[in-house]
Amino acid sequence: MAKYLAGPGGVAQGELTVPGDKSISHRSLMLGGIAEGVTDITGFLAGEDCLSTLRALQAMGVRIERPEEQHVIVHGVGRHGLKAANKPLDMGNAGTAMRLSMGLLAPQSFDSTLVGDESLMSRPMERAAVPLRLMGANITTQNGRPPVEIHGSRLKGIDYELPVASAQVKSAVILAGLQATGQTRVTEPAPTRDHTERMLRAFGVEISTRGPTVTIEGGQTLRGARIQVPADFSSAAFFMVAGCLAAEKPLLLRNVGMNPTRTGLLQLLLQMGADIKVHPHEGIEQGEPIADLEIRKSRLKGITVAEDLVPLSIDEFPVFFVAAACAEGETLVTGAEELRVKETDRLAAMAEGLTQLGVENRLRPDGLWIRGGDGFKGGTVDSHGDHRIAMSFAVASLRAKGEIEIIDVANVATSFPGFVELSRSVGLHIQTV
Ligand code: S3P
């Protein structure tokens, strides 16, 4: 099993561009697949998660060229052009691929089966199946989990209030609504990432957002688009925290996607006293704002996280907890029970790893309390196969007194190919063994 040996010490300074945004890369493939004409995607994330989506579309008859790793050309087959795959579609570790595909495939004229790796096979899928069934979909799960069996059906629009703040479920309903008769309205309990809505507009679809409600008319045609994928804020997050801990000279992160539904961690770090400057680019790429981020080593203070910032920083909590462990005083996160159903139970996995490294913390059903201060002692932590847990503890090594051994790290390739090389290029001490 692959593992990292990280630190102790090192710096995080200089300049880098992290790989393309995972959420946007998934969506560009799916929308490109059902568009009329060609979609040209640059800055594509060549991570295992997005490659699962790419292979699924190929299995359903979409021709996809990849002249370069990060340049993908999708020959759209139109909304009625997908064909049944001849075996189950394997979504690997990717929750986004599976839940969005449920919305994409429920209204097709053929049946599909969706499976994934051990982690994905244990994640909740009813949250997406429930609203789709209200639209007329015929979907079954096994005790709420994959395999997901979809019998393609005609769908009708609905007016649905999401019980959980989930961009994946919202997107599944929007994708189904696009292919349903009549109007579909989805109302979310708190703002979540809106890449689906923004990208649909780039594909020429009319979709309106009023307050918490998104409205879309079924039956609209998508026109192939040019998509320039920004660098992933969630991958930049590791280096934002690394910079706060160890940028003796400035650390510059280039072309970072700054969609306001994604940048909660920036607000949290600024509240903790981080020295981060945002240099916005002029103009935006297909509705997605972009900036360069300049980070300097900072004295961080513990905070109590406002619950309305939780969905806006949902994937960044593992590395936020590392920042909290290095901050002066106490940090408290509540209202974050969603972290328990990610690639692993991220509250439990982070609490376990922090304890291993000598950081006092208390696990709550919906969050974590941490007493910060001294950084970390050396030791062994288990990422439980979760990419973001593995990378977070690699960042922790910047403030560790001994080496940190991080086990089960192969899944870093799902979201951040080249993480080790890029980290080393700015001064972190990490090696894969
Ligand atoms: C994602 C939505 C979030 C996030 C995930 C990507 C997306 O999941 O955690 O990494 O691309 O829509 P939820 O919808 O489950 O909150």
PDB file of N, CA and C in Angstrom, residues 322-368:
ATOM      1  N   VAL A 322      -6.002  21.113  10.241  1.00  0.00           N
ATOM      2  CA  VAL A 322      -4.544  21.210  10.394  1.00  0.00           C
ATOM      3  C   VAL A 322      -4.159  22.650  10.757  1.00  0.00           C
ATOM      4  N   ALA A 323      -4.791  23.616  10.066  1.00  0.00           N
ATOM      5  CA  ALA A 323      -4.538  25.028  10.411  1.00  0.00           C
ATOM      6  C   ALA A 323      -4.936  25.282  11.858  1.00  0.00           C
ATOM      7  N   ALA A 324      -6.095  24.735  12.275  1.00  0.00           N
ATOM      8  CA  ALA A 324      -6.589  24.953  13.639  1.00  0.00           C
ATOM      9  C   ALA A 324      -5.614  24.386  14.672  1.00  0.00           C
ATOM     10  N   ALA A 325      -4.999  23.247  14.322  1.00  0.00           N
ATOM     11  CA  ALA A 325      -4.058  22.615  15.259  1.00  0.00           C
ATOM     12  C   ALA A 325      -2.812  23.482  15.440  1.00  0.00           C
ATOM     13  N   CYS A 326      -2.528  24.353  14.483  1.00  0.00           N
ATOM     14  CA  CYS A 326      -1.343  25.217  14.563  1.00  0.00           C
ATOM     15  C   CYS A 326      -1.698  26.623  15.039  1.00  0.00           C
ATOM     16  N   ALA A 327      -2.996  26.860  15.274  1.00  0.00           N
ATOM     17  CA  ALA A 327      -3.431  28.207  15.673  1.00  0.00           C
ATOM     18  C   ALA A 327      -3.396  28.321  17.188  1.00  0.00           C
ATOM     19  N   GLU A 328      -3.285  29.577  17.651  1.00  0.00           N
ATOM     20  CA  GLU A 328      -3.295  29.819  19.095  1.00  0.00           C
ATOM     21  C   GLU A 328      -4.734  29.732  19.597  1.00  0.00           C
ATOM     22  N   GLY A 329      -4.995  28.930  20.601  1.00  0.00           N
ATOM     23  CA  GLY A 329      -6.338  28.866  21.182  1.00  0.00           C
ATOM     24  C   GLY A 329      -7.188  27.764  20.573  1.00  0.00           C
ATOM     25  N   GLU A 330      -8.485  27.855  20.864  1.00  0.00           N
ATOM     26  CA  GLU A 330      -9.400  26.768  20.513  1.00  0.00           C
ATOM     27  C   GLU A 330     -10.153  27.061  19.214  1.00  0.00           C
ATOM     28  N   THR A 331     -10.457  25.999  18.482  1.00  0.00           N
ATOM     29  CA  THR A 331     -11.298  26.123  17.284  1.00  0.00           C
ATOM     30  C   THR A 331     -12.449  25.141  17.409  1.00  0.00           C
ATOM     31  N   LEU A 332     -13.640  25.614  17.029  1.00  0.00           N
ATOM     32  CA  LEU A 332     -14.821  24.756  17.116  1.00  0.00           C
ATOM     33  C   LEU A 332     -15.567  24.776  15.783  1.00  0.00           C
ATOM     34  N   VAL A 333     -15.842  23.579  15.261  1.00  0.00           N
ATOM     35  CA  VAL A 333     -16.676  23.431  14.065  1.00  0.00           C
ATOM     36  C   VAL A 333     -17.917  22.642  14.459  1.00  0.00           C
ATOM     37  N   THR A 334     -19.097  23.182  14.134  1.00  0.00           N
ATOM     38  CA  THR A 334     -20.365  22.468  14.357  1.00  0.00           C
ATOM     39  C   THR A 334     -21.175  22.518  13.056  1.00  0.00           C
ATOM     40  N   GLY A 335     -22.234  21.742  12.992  1.00  0.00           N
ATOM     41  CA  GLY A 335     -23.110  21.771  11.809  1.00  0.00           C
ATOM     42  C   GLY A 335     -22.452  21.149  10.595  1.00  0.00           C
ATOM     43  N   ALA A 336     -21.459  20.276  10.827  1.00  0.00           N
ATOM     44  CA  ALA A 336     -20.688  19.721   9.710  1.00  0.00           C
ATOM     45  C   ALA A 336     -20.846  18.196   9.631  1.00  0.00           C
ATOM     46  N   GLU A 337     -22.048  17.687   9.975  1.00  0.00           N
ATOM     47  CA  GLU A 337     -22.246  16.221   9.977  1.00  0.00           C
ATOM     48  C   GLU A 337     -22.095  15.625   8.576  1.00  0.00           C
ATOM     49  N   GLU A 338     -22.237  16.460   7.526  1.00  0.00           N
ATOM     50  CA  GLU A 338     -22.030  15.948   6.160  1.00  0.00           C
ATOM     51  C   GLU A 338     -20.624  15.362   5.966  1.00  0.00           C
ATOM     52  N   LEU A 339     -19.672  15.849   6.785  1.00  0.00           N
ATOM     53  CA  LEU A 339     -18.300  15.344   6.649  1.00  0.00           C
ATOM     54  C   LEU A 339     -18.213  13.855   6.952  1.00  0.00           C
ATOM     55  N   ARG A 340     -19.235  13.337   7.624  1.00  0.00           N
ATOM     56  CA  ARG A 340     -19.205  11.909   7.973  1.00  0.00           C
ATOM     57  C   ARG A 340     -19.539  10.999   6.792  1.00  0.00           C
ATOM     58  N   VAL A 341     -20.079  11.571   5.695  1.00  0.00           N
ATOM     59  CA  VAL A 341     -20.443  10.722   4.546  1.00  0.00           C
ATOM     60  C   VAL A 341     -19.660  11.102   3.282  1.00  0.00           C
ATOM     61  N   LYS A 342     -18.455  11.603   3.463  1.00  0.00           N
ATOM     62  CA  LYS A 342     -17.581  11.877   2.320  1.00  0.00           C
ATOM     63  C   LYS A 342     -16.798  10.596   1.979  1.00  0.00           C
ATOM     64  N   GLU A 343     -15.676  10.727   1.286  1.00  0.00           N
ATOM     65  CA  GLU A 343     -14.915   9.552   0.857  1.00  0.00           C
ATOM     66  C   GLU A 343     -14.611   8.634   2.038  1.00  0.00           C
ATOM     67  N   THR A 344     -14.435   9.250   3.222  1.00  0.00           N
ATOM     68  CA  THR A 344     -14.453   8.504   4.476  1.00  0.00           C
ATOM     69  C   THR A 344     -15.182   9.383   5.485  1.00  0.00           C
ATOM     70  N   ASP A 345     -15.357   8.908   6.715  1.00  0.00           N
ATOM     71  CA  ASP A 345     -15.911   9.767   7.767  1.00  0.00           C
ATOM     72  C   ASP A 345     -14.790  10.741   8.140  1.00  0.00           C
ATOM     73  N   ARG A 346     -14.852  11.939   7.566  1.00  0.00           N
ATOM     74  CA  ARG A 346     -13.716  12.865   7.708  1.00  0.00           C
ATOM     75  C   ARG A 346     -13.588  13.437   9.108  1.00  0.00           C
ATOM     76  N   LEU A 347     -14.671  13.487   9.878  1.00  0.00           N
ATOM     77  CA  LEU A 347     -14.548  13.963  11.269  1.00  0.00           C
ATOM     78  C   LEU A 347     -13.779  12.926  12.069  1.00  0.00           C
ATOM     79  N   ALA A 348     -14.177  11.656  11.941  1.00  0.00           N
ATOM     80  CA  ALA A 348     -13.517  10.596  12.707  1.00  0.00           C
ATOM     81  C   ALA A 348     -12.069  10.423  12.254  1.00  0.00           C
ATOM     82  N   ALA A 349     -11.832  10.439  10.949  1.00  0.00           N
ATOM     83  CA  ALA A 349     -10.474  10.195  10.441  1.00  0.00           C
ATOM     84  C   ALA A 349      -9.521  11.319  10.852  1.00  0.00           C
ATOM     85  N   MET A 350      -9.997  12.564  10.830  1.00  0.00           N
ATOM     86  CA  MET A 350      -9.121  13.677  11.233  1.00  0.00           C
ATOM     87  C   MET A 350      -8.891  13.655  12.734  1.00  0.00           C
ATOM     88  N   ALA A 351      -9.951  13.365  13.517  1.00  0.00           N
ATOM     89  CA  ALA A 351      -9.788  13.307  14.977  1.00  0.00           C
ATOM     90  C   ALA A 351      -8.756  12.236  15.336  1.00  0.00           C
ATOM     91  N   GLU A 352      -8.858  11.090  14.679  1.00  0.00           N
ATOM     92  CA  GLU A 352      -7.924   9.992  14.937  1.00  0.00           C
ATOM     93  C   GLU A 352      -6.482  10.401  14.609  1.00  0.00           C
ATOM     94  N   GLY A 353      -6.300  11.002  13.443  1.00  0.00           N
ATOM     95  CA  GLY A 353      -4.952  11.400  13.018  1.00  0.00           C
ATOM     96  C   GLY A 353      -4.384  12.498  13.913  1.00  0.00           C
ATOM     97  N   LEU A 354      -5.217  13.462  14.290  1.00  0.00           N
ATOM     98  CA  LEU A 354      -4.740  14.546  15.160  1.00  0.00           C
ATOM     99  C   LEU A 354      -4.311  13.978  16.514  1.00  0.00           C
ATOM    100  N   THR A 355      -5.102  13.041  17.036  1.00  0.00           N
ATOM    101  CA  THR A 355      -4.754  12.422  18.321  1.00  0.00           C
ATOM    102  C   THR A 355      -3.408  11.691  18.200  1.00  0.00           C
ATOM    103  N   GLN A 356      -3.238  10.951  17.108  1.00  0.00           N
ATOM    104  CA  GLN A 356      -1.970  10.241  16.876  1.00  0.00           C
ATOM    105  C   GLN A 356      -0.793  11.206  16.912  1.00  0.00           C
ATOM    106  N   LEU A 357      -1.030  12.438  16.442  1.00  0.00           N
ATOM    107  CA  LEU A 357       0.072  13.402  16.334  1.00  0.00           C
ATOM    108  C   LEU A 357       0.102  14.362  17.524  1.00  0.00           C
ATOM    109  N   GLY A 358      -0.610  13.983  18.602  1.00  0.00           N
ATOM    110  CA  GLY A 358      -0.481  14.721  19.864  1.00  0.00           C
ATOM    111  C   GLY A 358      -1.317  15.981  19.965  1.00  0.00           C
ATOM    112  N   VAL A 359      -2.334  16.134  19.106  1.00  0.00           N
ATOM    113  CA  VAL A 359      -3.169  17.348  19.154  1.00  0.00           C
ATOM    114  C   VAL A 359      -4.443  17.041  19.933  1.00  0.00           C
ATOM    115  N   GLU A 360      -4.696  17.834  20.979  1.00  0.00           N
ATOM    116  CA  GLU A 360      -5.889  17.613  21.797  1.00  0.00           C
ATOM    117  C   GLU A 360      -7.121  18.003  20.988  1.00  0.00           C
ATOM    118  N   ASN A 361      -8.100  17.087  20.926  1.00  0.00           N
ATOM    119  CA  ASN A 361      -9.312  17.392  20.155  1.00  0.00           C
ATOM    120  C   ASN A 361     -10.470  16.607  20.730  1.00  0.00           C
ATOM    121  N   ARG A 362     -11.682  17.062  20.428  1.00  0.00           N
ATOM    122  CA  ARG A 362     -12.870  16.338  20.885  1.00  0.00           C
ATOM    123  C   ARG A 362     -13.822  16.202  19.706  1.00  0.00           C
ATOM    124  N   LEU A 363     -14.178  14.953  19.416  1.00  0.00           N
ATOM    125  CA  LEU A 363     -15.066  14.655  18.299  1.00  0.00           C
ATOM    126  C   LEU A 363     -16.504  14.877  18.749  1.00  0.00           C
ATOM    127  N   ARG A 364     -17.288  15.587  17.946  1.00  0.00           N
ATOM    128  CA  ARG A 364     -18.719  15.786  18.227  1.00  0.00           C
ATOM    129  C   ARG A 364     -19.496  15.092  17.124  1.00  0.00           C
ATOM    130  N   PRO A 365     -20.800  14.835  17.309  1.00  0.00           N
ATOM    131  CA  PRO A 365     -21.560  14.189  16.232  1.00  0.00           C
ATOM    132  C   PRO A 365     -21.528  15.028  14.947  1.00  0.00           C
ATOM    133  N   ASP A 366     -21.467  16.343  15.102  1.00  0.00           N
ATOM    134  CA  ASP A 366     -21.566  17.228  13.927  1.00  0.00           C
ATOM    135  C   ASP A 366     -20.334  18.096  13.740  1.00  0.00           C
ATOM    136  N   GLY A 367     -19.220  17.744  14.351  1.00  0.00           N
ATOM    137  CA  GLY A 367     -18.055  18.617  14.188  1.00  0.00           C
ATOM    138  C   GLY A 367     -16.879  18.182  15.026  1.00  0.00           C
ATOM    139  N   LEU A 368     -16.003  19.146  15.301  1.00  0.00           N
ATOM    140  CA  LEU A 368     -14.750  18.840  15.990  1.00  0.00           C
ATOM    141  C   LEU A 368     -14.305  20.081  16.761  1.00  0.00           C
TER     142      LEU A 368
END
